[in-house]
Amino acid sequence: MSVLMSLTKQAKTLTKLQIKLITGLIQQTRYPVRNQAIFLLSVRAGLRAKEIAGLTWEMVTDADGQLSPSIHLRDIASKGRSGRIIPLNKELRGVLQALKEDQSLSPFIITTERSERTSPAAIVNLFAGWYRAAGLRGCSSHSGRRTFITNAARKISTVGGSLRDVQMLAGHRALTTTQRYIEADVEAQRRVVDLT
């Protein structure tokens, strides 16, 4: 019973159509490039709100100040000691490049009008506003993270990886934690049973 209850409290994952919907909605906001970076850091890199707020340019650039191929998320910006290296998604890379060219001298990637950085609570509130405006119920700042982990788990074997690689990308200490994030696919279950 407790497993069933915990599943109902998880943030919903996003479909491709819902990701497109939110992306379009974000383009209409006051800070479209910054907001797109926030959204993609969640859905394409699996970062938590705290990690998005704490991410610095130093964690995504090389010694020459150019964007590196990976996010080097340090423990100081992550939950507990879950710092990790996450390869930079092409779409996210493009948005970060645009943001970098357009931004002030703040060491933090996500800034506000009044501050050189934002808070995790502000990130959570942005997500809540976007999902509410799009009419998506049950979604939260964790929806992008769950979507990233679920999609990575479904595709990892096609590139020769395993669920352990997904665990590393998610920054989880235990594989069981990663497994709880993965959304079940009823259609895939049906197809695999038909193959047996």
Tab-separated table of C-alpha atoms in Angstrom:
chain	number	residue	atom	x	y	z
A	1	MET	CA	0.000	0.000	0.000
A	2	SER	CA	2.808	2.471	0.815
A	3	VAL	CA	4.406	1.927	-2.618
A	4	LEU	CA	1.098	2.704	-4.305
A	5	MET	CA	0.632	5.829	-2.223
A	6	SER	CA	4.145	7.085	-2.998
A	7	LEU	CA	3.537	6.620	-6.722
A	8	THR	CA	0.468	8.815	-6.661
A	9	LYS	CA	2.443	11.653	-5.060
A	10	GLN	CA	5.193	11.720	-7.703
A	11	ALA	CA	5.342	14.543	-10.204
A	12	LYS	CA	3.973	13.516	-13.579
A	13	THR	CA	6.327	12.985	-16.498
A	14	LEU	CA	5.956	15.084	-19.637
A	15	THR	CA	5.124	13.873	-23.133
A	16	LYS	CA	6.856	15.273	-26.239
A	17	LEU	CA	3.720	17.301	-26.970
A	18	GLN	CA	3.659	18.752	-23.445
A	19	ILE	CA	7.358	19.676	-23.708
A	20	LYS	CA	6.571	21.465	-26.982
A	21	LEU	CA	3.619	23.224	-25.327
A	22	ILE	CA	5.728	24.497	-22.422
A	23	THR	CA	8.521	25.544	-24.787
A	24	GLY	CA	6.039	27.609	-26.816
A	25	LEU	CA	4.577	29.128	-23.676
A	26	ILE	CA	8.054	30.080	-22.419
A	27	GLN	CA	8.786	31.900	-25.697
A	28	GLN	CA	6.002	34.334	-24.734
A	29	THR	CA	7.492	35.166	-21.309
A	30	ARG	CA	9.469	38.277	-20.384
A	31	TYR	CA	12.763	36.337	-20.247
A	32	PRO	CA	12.397	33.609	-22.885
A	33	VAL	CA	16.079	32.607	-23.154
A	34	ARG	CA	16.619	32.394	-19.398
A	35	ASN	CA	13.347	30.542	-18.911
A	36	GLN	CA	14.133	28.121	-21.745
A	37	ALA	CA	17.478	27.395	-20.044
A	38	ILE	CA	15.668	26.671	-16.770
A	39	PHE	CA	13.210	24.317	-18.473
A	40	LEU	CA	15.874	22.481	-20.482
A	41	LEU	CA	18.179	22.097	-17.471
A	42	SER	CA	15.300	20.147	-15.956
A	43	VAL	CA	14.003	18.129	-18.916
A	44	ARG	CA	17.282	17.637	-20.853
A	45	ALA	CA	19.777	17.393	-17.982
A	46	GLY	CA	17.602	16.145	-15.121
A	47	LEU	CA	18.576	18.890	-12.684
A	48	ARG	CA	16.620	19.639	-9.517
A	49	ALA	CA	15.390	23.195	-8.765
A	50	LYS	CA	18.219	23.601	-6.229
A	51	GLU	CA	20.770	22.526	-8.826
A	52	ILE	CA	19.386	24.879	-11.484
A	53	ALA	CA	19.554	27.791	-9.034
A	54	GLY	CA	23.098	26.894	-7.930
A	55	LEU	CA	24.577	26.194	-11.361
A	56	THR	CA	27.472	28.503	-12.279
A	57	TRP	CA	29.125	29.264	-15.604
A	58	GLU	CA	32.292	27.685	-14.265
A	59	MET	CA	30.434	24.343	-14.120
A	60	VAL	CA	29.570	24.453	-17.841
A	61	THR	CA	32.638	26.106	-19.382
A	62	ASP	CA	36.238	25.118	-20.052
A	63	ALA	CA	39.419	27.012	-19.068
A	64	ASP	CA	38.970	29.352	-22.075
A	65	GLY	CA	35.420	30.252	-21.043
A	66	GLN	CA	33.832	28.267	-23.873
A	67	LEU	CA	30.923	25.894	-23.242
A	68	SER	CA	32.270	22.461	-22.388
A	69	PRO	CA	30.721	19.207	-23.645
A	70	SER	CA	29.403	18.430	-20.145
A	71	ILE	CA	27.899	19.986	-17.062
A	72	HIS	CA	30.272	19.453	-14.150
A	73	LEU	CA	27.752	19.795	-11.331
A	74	ARG	CA	29.602	20.213	-8.045
A	75	ASP	CA	28.363	18.927	-4.704
A	76	ILE	CA	27.930	22.514	-3.469
A	77	ALA	CA	25.156	23.065	-6.043
A	78	SER	CA	23.538	19.655	-5.665
A	79	LYS	CA	21.503	17.773	-3.107
A	80	GLY	CA	23.805	16.212	-0.539
A	81	ARG	CA	26.830	14.823	-2.313
A	82	SER	CA	25.157	14.144	-5.651
A	83	GLY	CA	27.468	16.229	-7.837
A	84	ARG	CA	28.004	14.601	-11.202
A	85	ILE	CA	28.998	15.017	-14.820
A	86	ILE	CA	26.140	15.240	-17.327
A	87	PRO	CA	26.835	15.416	-21.061
A	88	LEU	CA	25.389	18.635	-22.505
A	89	ASN	CA	22.328	18.082	-24.711
A	90	LYS	CA	22.592	19.912	-28.090
A	91	GLU	CA	19.380	21.891	-27.602
A	92	LEU	CA	20.404	22.908	-24.091
A	93	ARG	CA	23.877	23.850	-25.338
A	94	GLY	CA	22.380	26.248	-27.902
A	95	VAL	CA	20.201	27.962	-25.299
A	96	LEU	CA	23.093	28.243	-22.817
A	97	GLN	CA	25.261	29.789	-25.562
A	98	ALA	CA	22.556	32.372	-26.303
A	99	LEU	CA	22.134	33.090	-22.592
A	100	LYS	CA	25.901	33.412	-22.102
A	101	GLU	CA	26.159	35.995	-24.879
A	102	ASP	CA	23.219	37.951	-23.478
A	103	GLN	CA	24.051	37.888	-19.776
A	104	SER	CA	25.813	40.104	-17.292
A	105	LEU	CA	28.927	39.197	-15.344
A	106	SER	CA	27.163	37.036	-12.757
A	107	PRO	CA	28.913	33.756	-11.976
A	108	PHE	CA	25.461	32.094	-11.847
A	109	ILE	CA	23.660	30.971	-14.975
A	110	ILE	CA	20.161	31.805	-13.763
A	111	THR	CA	19.827	35.394	-12.567
A	112	THR	CA	17.022	37.822	-11.804
A	113	GLU	CA	16.607	41.558	-12.410
A	114	ARG	CA	17.557	42.294	-8.820
A	115	SER	CA	20.078	39.592	-8.028
A	116	GLU	CA	23.032	37.802	-9.560
A	117	ARG	CA	21.346	34.510	-8.751
A	118	THR	CA	17.909	33.070	-8.098
A	119	SER	CA	16.587	30.817	-5.356
A	120	PRO	CA	15.360	27.223	-5.616
A	121	ALA	CA	11.929	28.442	-4.456
A	122	ALA	CA	11.767	30.920	-7.343
A	123	ILE	CA	12.581	28.089	-9.776
A	124	VAL	CA	9.848	25.906	-8.249
A	125	ASN	CA	7.368	28.795	-8.580
A	126	LEU	CA	8.295	29.393	-12.235
A	127	PHE	CA	7.608	25.752	-13.078
A	128	ALA	CA	4.306	25.840	-11.182
A	129	GLY	CA	3.225	28.925	-13.121
A	130	TRP	CA	4.155	27.449	-16.503
A	131	TYR	CA	2.360	24.158	-15.834
A	132	ARG	CA	-0.693	25.957	-14.484
A	133	ALA	CA	-0.801	28.246	-17.552
A	134	ALA	CA	-0.551	25.178	-19.819
A	135	GLY	CA	-3.336	23.387	-17.902
A	136	LEU	CA	-1.049	20.517	-16.868
A	137	ARG	CA	-2.149	19.009	-13.558
A	138	GLY	CA	0.128	16.967	-11.332
A	139	CYS	CA	3.282	18.518	-12.801
A	140	SER	CA	5.916	20.263	-10.704
A	141	SER	CA	9.539	21.344	-10.875
A	142	HIS	CA	10.383	17.646	-10.557
A	143	SER	CA	8.450	16.666	-13.710
A	144	GLY	CA	11.333	17.539	-16.015
A	145	ARG	CA	13.748	15.520	-13.890
A	146	ARG	CA	11.428	12.490	-13.892
A	147	THR	CA	10.962	12.871	-17.648
A	148	PHE	CA	14.725	12.991	-18.210
A	149	ILE	CA	15.353	9.919	-16.053
A	150	THR	CA	12.464	7.959	-17.616
A	151	ASN	CA	13.550	8.791	-21.178
A	152	ALA	CA	17.191	7.973	-20.402
A	153	ALA	CA	16.176	4.622	-18.878
A	154	ARG	CA	14.114	3.719	-21.950
A	155	LYS	CA	16.901	4.602	-24.397
A	156	ILE	CA	20.108	3.710	-22.545
A	157	SER	CA	20.305	0.127	-23.832
A	158	THR	CA	20.159	1.384	-27.447
A	159	VAL	CA	23.536	3.089	-26.945
A	160	GLY	CA	25.140	0.205	-25.038
A	161	GLY	CA	24.498	1.547	-21.542
A	162	SER	CA	22.676	0.243	-18.504
A	163	LEU	CA	20.427	1.493	-15.737
A	164	ARG	CA	23.604	2.110	-13.723
A	165	ASP	CA	24.508	4.850	-16.247
A	166	VAL	CA	21.111	6.453	-15.714
A	167	GLN	CA	21.718	6.294	-11.958
A	168	MET	CA	24.989	8.190	-12.450
A	169	LEU	CA	23.304	10.849	-14.619
A	170	ALA	CA	20.589	11.293	-11.983
A	171	GLY	CA	23.070	11.566	-9.124
A	172	HIS	CA	21.386	8.871	-7.048
A	173	ARG	CA	23.368	6.822	-4.551
A	174	ALA	CA	21.073	3.819	-4.883
A	175	LEU	CA	19.729	2.225	-8.034
A	176	THR	CA	16.412	1.677	-6.248
A	177	THR	CA	15.973	5.462	-6.047
A	178	THR	CA	16.498	5.777	-9.803
A	179	GLN	CA	13.994	2.994	-10.424
A	180	ARG	CA	11.321	4.880	-8.443
A	181	TYR	CA	11.692	7.831	-10.826
A	182	ILE	CA	11.071	5.804	-13.963
A	183	GLU	CA	7.547	5.966	-15.326
A	184	ALA	CA	6.149	2.555	-16.323
A	185	ASP	CA	5.169	2.054	-19.974
A	186	VAL	CA	2.089	-0.166	-20.211
A	187	GLU	CA	2.333	-0.436	-24.011
A	188	ALA	CA	5.956	-1.617	-23.787
A	189	GLN	CA	4.924	-4.173	-21.164
A	190	ARG	CA	2.230	-5.479	-23.525
A	191	ARG	CA	4.685	-5.717	-26.451
A	192	VAL	CA	7.320	-7.557	-24.408
A	193	VAL	CA	4.746	-10.059	-23.111
A	194	ASP	CA	3.673	-10.705	-26.718
A	195	LEU	CA	7.310	-11.509	-27.547
A	196	THR	CA	7.612	-14.146	-24.803
